[in-house]
Each structure stands twice: as C-alpha cells, then as structure tokens.
PDB file of C-alpha atoms and ligand atoms in Angstrom:
ATOM      1  CA  MET A  96       0.000   0.000   0.000  1.00  0.00           C
ATOM      2  CA  PRO A  97       1.350   3.463  -0.814  1.00  0.00           C
ATOM      3  CA  ARG A  98       2.337   5.828   1.926  1.00  0.00           C
ATOM      4  CA  PRO A  99      -0.604   8.165   2.626  1.00  0.00           C
ATOM      5  CA  LEU A 100      -0.493  11.757   1.373  1.00  0.00           C
ATOM      6  CA  ILE A 101      -2.088  14.676   3.166  1.00  0.00           C
ATOM      7  CA  ALA A 102      -2.355  17.724   0.926  1.00  0.00           C
ATOM      8  CA  GLY A 103      -3.416  21.251   1.825  1.00  0.00           C
ATOM      9  CA  ASN A 104      -5.159  23.294  -0.873  1.00  0.00           C
ATOM     10  CA  TRP A 105      -5.044  26.847   0.415  1.00  0.00           C
ATOM     11  CA  LYS A 106      -7.085  28.180  -2.534  1.00  0.00           C
ATOM     12  CA  MET A 107      -7.161  32.031  -2.590  1.00  0.00           C
ATOM     13  CA  ASN A 108      -6.593  32.426   1.142  1.00  0.00           C
ATOM     14  CA  LEU A 109      -4.035  33.592   3.723  1.00  0.00           C
ATOM     15  CA  ARG A 110      -1.742  36.599   3.970  1.00  0.00           C
ATOM     16  CA  LEU A 111       1.916  35.942   3.214  1.00  0.00           C
ATOM     17  CA  SER A 112       2.900  36.067   6.890  1.00  0.00           C
ATOM     18  CA  GLU A 113       0.197  33.519   7.757  1.00  0.00           C
ATOM     19  CA  ALA A 114       1.271  31.303   4.868  1.00  0.00           C
ATOM     20  CA  LEU A 115       4.856  31.319   6.113  1.00  0.00           C
ATOM     21  CA  SER A 116       4.006  30.454   9.709  1.00  0.00           C
ATOM     22  CA  LEU A 117       1.718  27.680   8.533  1.00  0.00           C
ATOM     23  CA  ALA A 118       4.456  26.272   6.276  1.00  0.00           C
ATOM     24  CA  GLU A 119       6.887  26.473   9.186  1.00  0.00           C
ATOM     25  CA  ALA A 120       4.487  24.556  11.469  1.00  0.00           C
ATOM     26  CA  VAL A 121       3.976  21.844   8.854  1.00  0.00           C
ATOM     27  CA  ARG A 122       7.704  21.592   8.316  1.00  0.00           C
ATOM     28  CA  ARG A 123       8.273  21.130  12.058  1.00  0.00           C
ATOM     29  CA  GLU A 124       5.654  18.368  12.132  1.00  0.00           C
ATOM     30  CA  ALA A 125       7.345  16.621   9.186  1.00  0.00           C
ATOM     31  CA  GLU A 126      10.664  16.697  11.036  1.00  0.00           C
ATOM     32  CA  LYS A 127       9.170  14.482  13.723  1.00  0.00           C
ATOM     33  CA  GLY A 128       9.540  11.548  11.377  1.00  0.00           C
ATOM     34  CA  ASP A 129       7.401   8.795  10.073  1.00  0.00           C
ATOM     35  CA  GLY A 130       4.060  10.508   9.347  1.00  0.00           C
ATOM     36  CA  PRO A 131       2.295  10.665   5.986  1.00  0.00           C
ATOM     37  CA  ASP A 132       3.751  12.404   2.944  1.00  0.00           C
ATOM     38  CA  LEU A 133       2.825  16.077   3.003  1.00  0.00           C
ATOM     39  CA  LEU A 134       2.012  18.575   0.264  1.00  0.00           C
ATOM     40  CA  LEU A 135       1.144  22.265   0.460  1.00  0.00           C
ATOM     41  CA  CYS A 136      -0.470  24.126  -2.448  1.00  0.00           C
ATOM     42  CA  PRO A 137      -0.262  27.891  -1.819  1.00  0.00           C
ATOM     43  CA  PRO A 138      -1.514  30.619  -4.168  1.00  0.00           C
ATOM     44  CA  PHE A 139       0.946  31.461  -6.988  1.00  0.00           C
ATOM     45  CA  PRO A 140       2.447  34.630  -5.427  1.00  0.00           C
ATOM     46  CA  TYR A 141       3.508  32.712  -2.319  1.00  0.00           C
ATOM     47  CA  LEU A 142       5.120  29.722  -4.044  1.00  0.00           C
ATOM     48  CA  VAL A 143       8.690  31.004  -3.921  1.00  0.00           C
ATOM     49  CA  ALA A 144       8.550  32.113  -0.290  1.00  0.00           C
ATOM     50  CA  VAL A 145       6.755  28.976   0.899  1.00  0.00           C
ATOM     51  CA  GLY A 146       9.126  26.857  -1.199  1.00  0.00           C
ATOM     52  CA  ASN A 147      12.065  28.497   0.580  1.00  0.00           C
ATOM     53  CA  ALA A 148      10.450  27.821   3.947  1.00  0.00           C
ATOM     54  CA  LEU A 149      10.019  24.139   3.027  1.00  0.00           C
ATOM     55  CA  ARG A 150      13.403  23.628   1.351  1.00  0.00           C
ATOM     56  CA  GLY A 151      15.210  20.506   2.532  1.00  0.00           C
ATOM     57  CA  SER A 152      12.117  19.204   4.325  1.00  0.00           C
ATOM     58  CA  ARG A 153       9.833  16.269   3.494  1.00  0.00           C
ATOM     59  CA  VAL A 154       6.980  18.664   2.690  1.00  0.00           C
ATOM     60  CA  ALA A 155       6.369  18.962  -1.047  1.00  0.00           C
ATOM     61  CA  LEU A 156       5.273  22.137  -2.808  1.00  0.00           C
ATOM     62  CA  GLY A 157       2.407  22.144  -5.297  1.00  0.00           C
ATOM     63  CA  ALA A 158       0.463  24.580  -7.455  1.00  0.00           C
ATOM     64  CA  GLN A 159      -3.318  24.814  -7.577  1.00  0.00           C
ATOM     65  CA  THR A 160      -3.507  24.823 -11.385  1.00  0.00           C
ATOM     66  CA  LEU A 161      -1.349  25.438 -14.463  1.00  0.00           C
ATOM     67  CA  HIS A 162      -1.791  26.552 -18.050  1.00  0.00           C
ATOM     68  CA  PRO A 163      -1.487  23.857 -20.751  1.00  0.00           C
ATOM     69  CA  GLU A 164       1.130  25.797 -22.766  1.00  0.00           C
ATOM     70  CA  PRO A 165       4.786  26.077 -21.699  1.00  0.00           C
ATOM     71  CA  LYS A 166       4.983  29.835 -22.502  1.00  0.00           C
ATOM     72  CA  GLY A 167       3.491  32.569 -24.592  1.00  0.00           C
ATOM     73  CA  ALA A 168       0.883  35.300 -24.767  1.00  0.00           C
ATOM     74  CA  PHE A 169      -1.489  34.075 -22.060  1.00  0.00           C
ATOM     75  CA  THR A 170      -1.918  37.095 -19.801  1.00  0.00           C
ATOM     76  CA  GLY A 171      -2.377  36.147 -16.184  1.00  0.00           C
ATOM     77  CA  GLU A 172      -1.517  32.474 -16.635  1.00  0.00           C
ATOM     78  CA  VAL A 173       1.339  30.357 -15.245  1.00  0.00           C
ATOM     79  CA  SER A 174       3.012  27.403 -16.972  1.00  0.00           C
ATOM     80  CA  GLY A 175       4.164  24.060 -15.631  1.00  0.00           C
ATOM     81  CA  GLU A 176       7.740  24.962 -16.553  1.00  0.00           C
ATOM     82  CA  MET A 177       7.577  28.012 -14.308  1.00  0.00           C
ATOM     83  CA  LEU A 178       6.079  26.008 -11.470  1.00  0.00           C
ATOM     84  CA  ALA A 179       8.763  23.327 -11.742  1.00  0.00           C
ATOM     85  CA  GLU A 180      11.422  26.031 -11.818  1.00  0.00           C
ATOM     86  CA  VAL A 181      10.275  27.450  -8.477  1.00  0.00           C
ATOM     87  CA  GLY A 182      10.307  24.012  -6.857  1.00  0.00           C
ATOM     88  CA  CYS A 183       6.788  22.624  -7.332  1.00  0.00           C
ATOM     89  CA  ARG A 184       6.563  18.857  -7.517  1.00  0.00           C
ATOM     90  CA  PHE A 185       2.785  18.662  -7.917  1.00  0.00           C
ATOM     91  CA  ALA A 186       0.004  20.567  -9.621  1.00  0.00           C
ATOM     92  CA  ILE A 187      -3.651  20.151  -8.736  1.00  0.00           C
ATOM     93  CA  VAL A 188      -5.603  19.615 -11.959  1.00  0.00           C
ATOM     94  CA  GLY A 189      -9.343  19.524 -12.514  1.00  0.00           C
ATOM     95  CA  HIS A 190     -10.434  20.859  -9.143  1.00  0.00           C
ATOM     96  CA  SER A 191     -14.210  21.296  -9.235  1.00  0.00           C
ATOM     97  CA  GLU A 192     -13.829  25.049  -8.677  1.00  0.00           C
ATOM     98  CA  ARG A 193     -11.777  25.186 -11.881  1.00  0.00           C
ATOM     99  CA  ARG A 194     -14.296  23.010 -13.692  1.00  0.00           C
ATOM    100  CA  GLN A 195     -17.284  25.032 -12.494  1.00  0.00           C
ATOM    101  CA  GLN A 196     -16.003  28.600 -12.281  1.00  0.00           C
ATOM    102  CA  PHE A 197     -13.402  28.597 -15.030  1.00  0.00           C
ATOM    103  CA  GLY A 198     -15.103  26.311 -17.532  1.00  0.00           C
ATOM    104  CA  GLU A 199     -12.482  23.543 -17.504  1.00  0.00           C
ATOM    105  CA  ASP A 200     -14.034  20.495 -19.143  1.00  0.00           C
ATOM    106  CA  ASP A 201     -12.508  17.014 -19.444  1.00  0.00           C
ATOM    107  CA  ALA A 202     -10.457  18.073 -22.489  1.00  0.00           C
ATOM    108  CA  ALA A 203      -9.071  21.125 -20.670  1.00  0.00           C
ATOM    109  CA  VAL A 204      -8.231  18.953 -17.677  1.00  0.00           C
ATOM    110  CA  ALA A 205      -6.496  16.403 -19.932  1.00  0.00           C
ATOM    111  CA  ALA A 206      -4.435  19.171 -21.552  1.00  0.00           C
ATOM    112  CA  ARG A 207      -3.279  20.301 -18.102  1.00  0.00           C
ATOM    113  CA  VAL A 208      -2.421  16.743 -17.063  1.00  0.00           C
ATOM    114  CA  ARG A 209      -0.236  16.444 -20.176  1.00  0.00           C
ATOM    115  CA  ALA A 210       1.349  19.818 -19.468  1.00  0.00           C
ATOM    116  CA  ALA A 211       2.097  18.859 -15.875  1.00  0.00           C
ATOM    117  CA  HIS A 212       3.874  15.659 -16.870  1.00  0.00           C
ATOM    118  CA  ARG A 213       5.784  17.461 -19.643  1.00  0.00           C
ATOM    119  CA  SER A 214       7.104  19.774 -16.948  1.00  0.00           C
ATOM    120  CA  ARG A 215       7.897  16.857 -14.618  1.00  0.00           C
ATOM    121  CA  LEU A 216       5.152  17.773 -12.205  1.00  0.00           C
ATOM    122  CA  ALA A 217       2.918  15.092 -10.738  1.00  0.00           C
ATOM    123  CA  ALA A 218      -0.717  15.892 -11.526  1.00  0.00           C
ATOM    124  CA  LEU A 219      -3.034  15.620  -8.539  1.00  0.00           C
ATOM    125  CA  VAL A 220      -6.219  15.009 -10.504  1.00  0.00           C
ATOM    126  CA  CYS A 221      -9.551  15.875  -8.878  1.00  0.00           C
ATOM    127  CA  VAL A 222     -12.787  14.169  -9.852  1.00  0.00           C
ATOM    128  CA  GLY A 223     -16.230  14.216  -8.304  1.00  0.00           C
ATOM    129  CA  GLU A 224     -19.946  14.432  -8.900  1.00  0.00           C
ATOM    130  CA  THR A 225     -22.347  17.295  -8.169  1.00  0.00           C
ATOM    131  CA  LEU A 226     -25.357  16.833  -5.919  1.00  0.00           C
ATOM    132  CA  PRO A 227     -27.846  16.536  -8.833  1.00  0.00           C
ATOM    133  CA  GLU A 228     -25.555  13.945 -10.413  1.00  0.00           C
ATOM    134  CA  ARG A 229     -25.468  11.928  -7.180  1.00  0.00           C
ATOM    135  CA  GLU A 230     -29.205  12.242  -6.682  1.00  0.00           C
ATOM    136  CA  GLY A 231     -29.718  11.199 -10.296  1.00  0.00           C
ATOM    137  CA  GLY A 232     -27.742   7.997  -9.698  1.00  0.00           C
ATOM    138  CA  ARG A 233     -24.923   9.140 -11.989  1.00  0.00           C
ATOM    139  CA  THR A 234     -22.056   9.306  -9.490  1.00  0.00           C
ATOM    140  CA  LEU A 235     -19.920   6.494 -10.862  1.00  0.00           C
ATOM    141  CA  GLU A 236     -20.595   7.413 -14.473  1.00  0.00           C
ATOM    142  CA  VAL A 237     -19.325  10.968 -13.844  1.00  0.00           C
ATOM    143  CA  VAL A 238     -16.366   9.953 -11.687  1.00  0.00           C
ATOM    144  CA  GLU A 239     -15.285   7.272 -14.164  1.00  0.00           C
ATOM    145  CA  ARG A 240     -15.605   9.624 -17.141  1.00  0.00           C
ATOM    146  CA  GLN A 241     -13.550  12.353 -15.458  1.00  0.00           C
ATOM    147  CA  ALA A 242     -10.953   9.877 -14.204  1.00  0.00           C
ATOM    148  CA  ARG A 243     -10.596   8.170 -17.586  1.00  0.00           C
ATOM    149  CA  ALA A 244     -10.110  11.490 -19.435  1.00  0.00           C
ATOM    150  CA  ALA A 245      -7.376  12.536 -17.011  1.00  0.00           C
ATOM    151  CA  ILE A 246      -5.610   9.180 -16.706  1.00  0.00           C
ATOM    152  CA  GLU A 247      -5.529   8.629 -20.454  1.00  0.00           C
ATOM    153  CA  ALA A 248      -3.676  11.952 -20.685  1.00  0.00           C
ATOM    154  CA  THR A 249      -0.876  10.759 -18.380  1.00  0.00           C
ATOM    155  CA  PRO A 250       2.236   9.231 -19.996  1.00  0.00           C
ATOM    156  CA  ALA A 251       1.761   5.572 -20.931  1.00  0.00           C
ATOM    157  CA  ASP A 252       4.683   4.459 -18.748  1.00  0.00           C
ATOM    158  CA  VAL A 253       3.793   6.564 -15.705  1.00  0.00           C
ATOM    159  CA  ALA A 254       4.905   4.987 -12.424  1.00  0.00           C
ATOM    160  CA  SER A 255       2.805   6.997 -10.045  1.00  0.00           C
ATOM    161  CA  VAL A 256      -0.736   8.417 -10.224  1.00  0.00           C
ATOM    162  CA  THR A 257      -2.529  10.566  -7.655  1.00  0.00           C
ATOM    163  CA  VAL A 258      -6.264  11.168  -7.852  1.00  0.00           C
ATOM    164  CA  ALA A 259      -8.518  12.920  -5.351  1.00  0.00           C
ATOM    165  CA  TYR A 260     -12.151  11.949  -5.141  1.00  0.00           C
ATOM    166  CA  GLU A 261     -13.917  15.166  -4.185  1.00  0.00           C
ATOM    167  CA  PRO A 262     -17.705  15.072  -4.300  1.00  0.00           C
ATOM    168  CA  VAL A 263     -18.661  18.644  -5.247  1.00  0.00           C
ATOM    169  CA  TRP A 264     -21.483  18.703  -2.683  1.00  0.00           C
ATOM    170  CA  ALA A 265     -18.962  18.009   0.086  1.00  0.00           C
ATOM    171  CA  ILE A 266     -16.488  20.792  -0.763  1.00  0.00           C
ATOM    172  CA  GLY A 267     -16.627  23.650   1.702  1.00  0.00           C
ATOM    173  CA  THR A 268     -20.094  22.599   2.861  1.00  0.00           C
ATOM    174  CA  GLY A 269     -19.358  20.740   6.079  1.00  0.00           C
ATOM    175  CA  ARG A 270     -21.012  17.683   4.512  1.00  0.00           C
ATOM    176  CA  THR A 271     -18.572  14.812   4.186  1.00  0.00           C
ATOM    177  CA  ALA A 272     -19.088  11.688   2.124  1.00  0.00           C
ATOM    178  CA  THR A 273     -19.659   8.569   4.189  1.00  0.00           C
ATOM    179  CA  VAL A 274     -16.880   6.020   4.202  1.00  0.00           C
ATOM    180  CA  GLU A 275     -19.078   3.761   2.018  1.00  0.00           C
ATOM    181  CA  GLN A 276     -19.661   6.531  -0.550  1.00  0.00           C
ATOM    182  CA  ALA A 277     -15.948   7.325  -0.667  1.00  0.00           C
ATOM    183  CA  VAL A 278     -14.928   3.669  -0.960  1.00  0.00           C
ATOM    184  CA  GLU A 279     -17.311   3.022  -3.851  1.00  0.00           C
ATOM    185  CA  ALA A 280     -15.869   5.966  -5.811  1.00  0.00           C
ATOM    186  CA  HIS A 281     -12.267   5.126  -4.886  1.00  0.00           C
ATOM    187  CA  GLN A 282     -12.686   1.564  -6.138  1.00  0.00           C
ATOM    188  CA  ALA A 283     -14.124   2.831  -9.419  1.00  0.00           C
ATOM    189  CA  ILE A 284     -11.179   5.234  -9.831  1.00  0.00           C
ATOM    190  CA  ARG A 285      -8.667   2.451  -9.102  1.00  0.00           C
ATOM    191  CA  ARG A 286     -10.346   0.271 -11.726  1.00  0.00           C
ATOM    192  CA  ILE A 287      -9.976   3.014 -14.335  1.00  0.00           C
ATOM    193  CA  VAL A 288      -6.309   3.585 -13.449  1.00  0.00           C
ATOM    194  CA  ARG A 289      -5.587  -0.169 -13.607  1.00  0.00           C
ATOM    195  CA  GLU A 290      -7.186  -0.446 -17.041  1.00  0.00           C
ATOM    196  CA  ALA A 291      -5.756   2.727 -18.550  1.00  0.00           C
ATOM    197  CA  ARG A 292      -2.257   2.775 -16.984  1.00  0.00           C
ATOM    198  CA  PRO A 293      -1.214  -0.712 -15.829  1.00  0.00           C
ATOM    199  CA  SER A 294       2.380   0.614 -15.426  1.00  0.00           C
ATOM    200  CA  ALA A 295       1.316   2.758 -12.469  1.00  0.00           C
ATOM    201  CA  ARG A 296       2.463   0.917  -9.341  1.00  0.00           C
ATOM    202  CA  ASP A 297       2.103   3.751  -6.882  1.00  0.00           C
ATOM    203  CA  VAL A 298      -1.574   4.736  -7.148  1.00  0.00           C
ATOM    204  CA  ARG A 299      -2.900   7.008  -4.473  1.00  0.00           C
ATOM    205  CA  VAL A 300      -6.582   7.872  -4.267  1.00  0.00           C
ATOM    206  CA  LEU A 301      -7.209  10.666  -1.783  1.00  0.00           C
ATOM    207  CA  TYR A 302     -10.529  11.836  -0.419  1.00  0.00           C
ATOM    208  CA  GLY A 303     -11.433  15.534  -0.345  1.00  0.00           C
ATOM    209  CA  GLY A 304     -14.503  17.469   0.740  1.00  0.00           C
ATOM    210  CA  SER A 305     -14.947  18.902   4.243  1.00  0.00           C
ATOM    211  CA  VAL A 306     -12.148  16.844   5.742  1.00  0.00           C
ATOM    212  CA  THR A 307     -11.675  18.042   9.338  1.00  0.00           C
ATOM    213  CA  PRO A 308     -10.061  16.597  12.462  1.00  0.00           C
ATOM    214  CA  ASP A 309     -13.515  15.138  13.234  1.00  0.00           C
ATOM    215  CA  THR A 310     -14.249  13.541   9.867  1.00  0.00           C
ATOM    216  CA  ALA A 311     -10.701  12.495   8.937  1.00  0.00           C
ATOM    217  CA  PRO A 312     -10.117   9.511  11.246  1.00  0.00           C
ATOM    218  CA  ALA A 313     -12.908   7.270   9.909  1.00  0.00           C
ATOM    219  CA  LEU A 314     -12.091   8.040   6.274  1.00  0.00           C
ATOM    220  CA  LEU A 315      -8.332   7.686   6.646  1.00  0.00           C
ATOM    221  CA  ALA A 316      -8.664   4.423   8.558  1.00  0.00           C
ATOM    222  CA  HIS A 317     -10.074   2.706   5.464  1.00  0.00           C
ATOM    223  CA  PRO A 318      -7.441   0.994   3.283  1.00  0.00           C
ATOM    224  CA  GLU A 319      -9.093   2.405   0.127  1.00  0.00           C
ATOM    225  CA  VAL A 320      -8.348   5.957   1.290  1.00  0.00           C
ATOM    226  CA  ASP A 321      -4.698   6.864   0.694  1.00  0.00           C
ATOM    227  CA  GLY A 322      -4.886  10.319   2.221  1.00  0.00           C
ATOM    228  CA  ALA A 323      -6.788  13.570   2.003  1.00  0.00           C
ATOM    229  CA  LEU A 324      -6.959  16.784   0.017  1.00  0.00           C
ATOM    230  CA  VAL A 325      -7.886  19.380   2.602  1.00  0.00           C
ATOM    231  CA  GLY A 326      -9.236  22.871   1.880  1.00  0.00           C
ATOM    232  CA  GLY A 327     -10.689  24.886   4.763  1.00  0.00           C
ATOM    233  CA  ALA A 328      -9.074  22.844   7.536  1.00  0.00           C
ATOM    234  CA  SER A 329      -5.631  23.242   5.908  1.00  0.00           C
ATOM    235  CA  LEU A 330      -5.612  26.980   6.646  1.00  0.00           C
ATOM    236  CA  LYS A 331      -4.864  26.578  10.343  1.00  0.00           C
ATOM    237  CA  ALA A 332      -1.894  24.620  11.666  1.00  0.00           C
ATOM    238  CA  GLU A 333      -3.957  23.180  14.494  1.00  0.00           C
ATOM    239  CA  SER A 334      -6.625  21.566  12.306  1.00  0.00           C
ATOM    240  CA  PHE A 335      -4.269  20.544   9.485  1.00  0.00           C
ATOM    241  CA  LEU A 336      -1.794  18.932  11.857  1.00  0.00           C
ATOM    242  CA  ALA A 337      -4.615  17.158  13.699  1.00  0.00           C
ATOM    243  CA  ILE A 338      -5.549  15.559  10.365  1.00  0.00           C
ATOM    244  CA  VAL A 339      -1.895  14.688   9.701  1.00  0.00           C
ATOM    245  CA  ARG A 340      -1.663  13.026  13.115  1.00  0.00           C
ATOM    246  CA  ALA A 341      -4.917  11.129  12.529  1.00  0.00           C
ATOM    247  CA  THR A 342      -3.431   9.445   9.457  1.00  0.00           C
ATOM    248  CA  PRO A 343      -2.690   5.790  10.143  1.00  0.00           C
ATOM    249  CA  ARG A 344       0.913   4.635   9.612  1.00  0.00           C
ATOM    250  CA  ARG A 345       1.452   2.180   6.782  1.00  0.00           C
ATOM    251  CA  ASN A 346       4.426  -0.063   5.902  1.00  0.00           C
TER     252      ASN A 346
HETATM  253  P1  LIG B  25     -12.766  21.686   1.805  1.00  0.00           P
HETATM  254  O1  LIG B  25     -12.141  21.778   0.338  1.00  0.00           O
HETATM  255  O2  LIG B  25     -11.860  20.807   2.626  1.00  0.00           O
HETATM  256  O3  LIG B  25     -12.811  23.112   2.294  1.00  0.00           O
HETATM  257  O4  LIG B  25     -14.124  21.085   1.658  1.00  0.00           O
HETATM  258  C1  LIG B  25     -11.526  20.666  -0.255  1.00  0.00           C
HETATM  259  C2  LIG B  25     -11.050  21.008  -1.627  1.00  0.00           C
HETATM  260  O5  LIG B  25     -11.668  21.840  -2.303  1.00  0.00           O
HETATM  261  O6  LIG B  25     -10.031  20.457  -2.091  1.00  0.00           O
END
C-alpha cells in the first residue's frame, strides 16, 4: 500500500505572513519523522517564499492549477515549466472550482495533465460528482468519465498516479461523504487507473470534501483511502496537523 499523502489546498486564502508560519508549522511536524507524505499548495504569489520555507524538508510544494502551454501570450496564466522552476513537484488539476467557475471540461483537464507531466510535475487530478448527479444515480458514471479522461492523458509508462475523489457537494459545505460513498468511488477510480495505466504501481486515491479533524479519522482508517486533500481545515496549523496526526501509519 502506498504511503498516505495529506495535501493542503489553500485556494485564494491567507496573507503571506500567515502562509509562512503555517508552512513552518507543517515543516516542524514533518521533522518528527514517520508521518504521511505532506504537500502544500499555496496561491501562486507565495510559491517562492513557501518553497524556501520548506526547502530541505519532506513537505512537497504544489500549485493549484497550471496553463497547458509552456509559454506565450497568455496574460495572467502560469506554466508548468515556471512552477517546476520554483520548486513545485505537484500541480492540482481539474479541481471542481476550476471546472465550475473557469469552464475547464474534461479536455481542458487532460491538456493540463499532459502539461504537468511534460514539466515533470505530478498531476493531482480531482474528480467528483455534483449533488444533482449523485441524486440522479450518476455518481460512478461521472467519476469514471472524469478519471478516464485525465488518466488517459498521463504518460503511458507513468509509475505513479494521484487522484482525489472530491464530491462537489462536500467541498466547503461541512457535509462529508460517508466512508461507504468514498470507498465506492475510490474503487471505481482504481479500476480506471488499472485499465488505462497498468504501469502505475504507486496509485494514491485521496478523499477531499470537508475533511476536518472530526471527519478524517474514519475516512483515513479505510485501506481504500490513501490520504486527504484538505481545503478549509488546511488553513490553520492546528486543524491541518490534527488531520496529519490522525493518518494511520502504513508499511
Ligand atoms: P474543503 O475543500 O476541505 O474546504 O471542503 C476541499 C477542496 O476543495 O479540495
């Protein structure tokens, strides 16, 4: 089983000073030793400073999105090359806020997955159904379609794949998926990865959507859940580190 990954998606939050003390607190936690792998995804303007704060630690740096092109006339956008150059190892791709608010469809997500891998960034691909889709009995159809589009865009010989199952109705709402709901989606995602990229040995399927110190333990205890993508609760050291400490040790 892969080592669990706990990722913080700060979205468009925090002042620089808050970002730096949070990064420092996470770094100190990582120095204690054998916890889960850790990833912080600050807003673009903070990447360099947070990257410096994390340098030499076990805490990886990630971006929240990237543009599909390596460079050019794309005012306001940031490329995978730039992100890799400032020390990012991951890029979140296909977050539901990008899909819903910025019109990123499966093709746009696939283009960003390709761009991430071209730049040697690991894509942390997000998939998940809306409430009407769940209520209409279409959860697995949607999750499988989104996962397939993203996984088929990863290199054929990829060794490692990270997907986050994030039901849209659970993001920022305080409503968490039940363990059963998460497990059903995680198994479907794993099936798609196995079919589309049999070379991937290290497959991590994270859960995201209102993960808090209260909801994390039950989800993270299940062997199908390889970690968490945390939004709101990643903005405070106390709640984020409580989730980190609630992650069961593996291996
Ligand atoms: P949340 O966000 O933890 O605030 O629900 C999760 C996410 O959007 O990745």
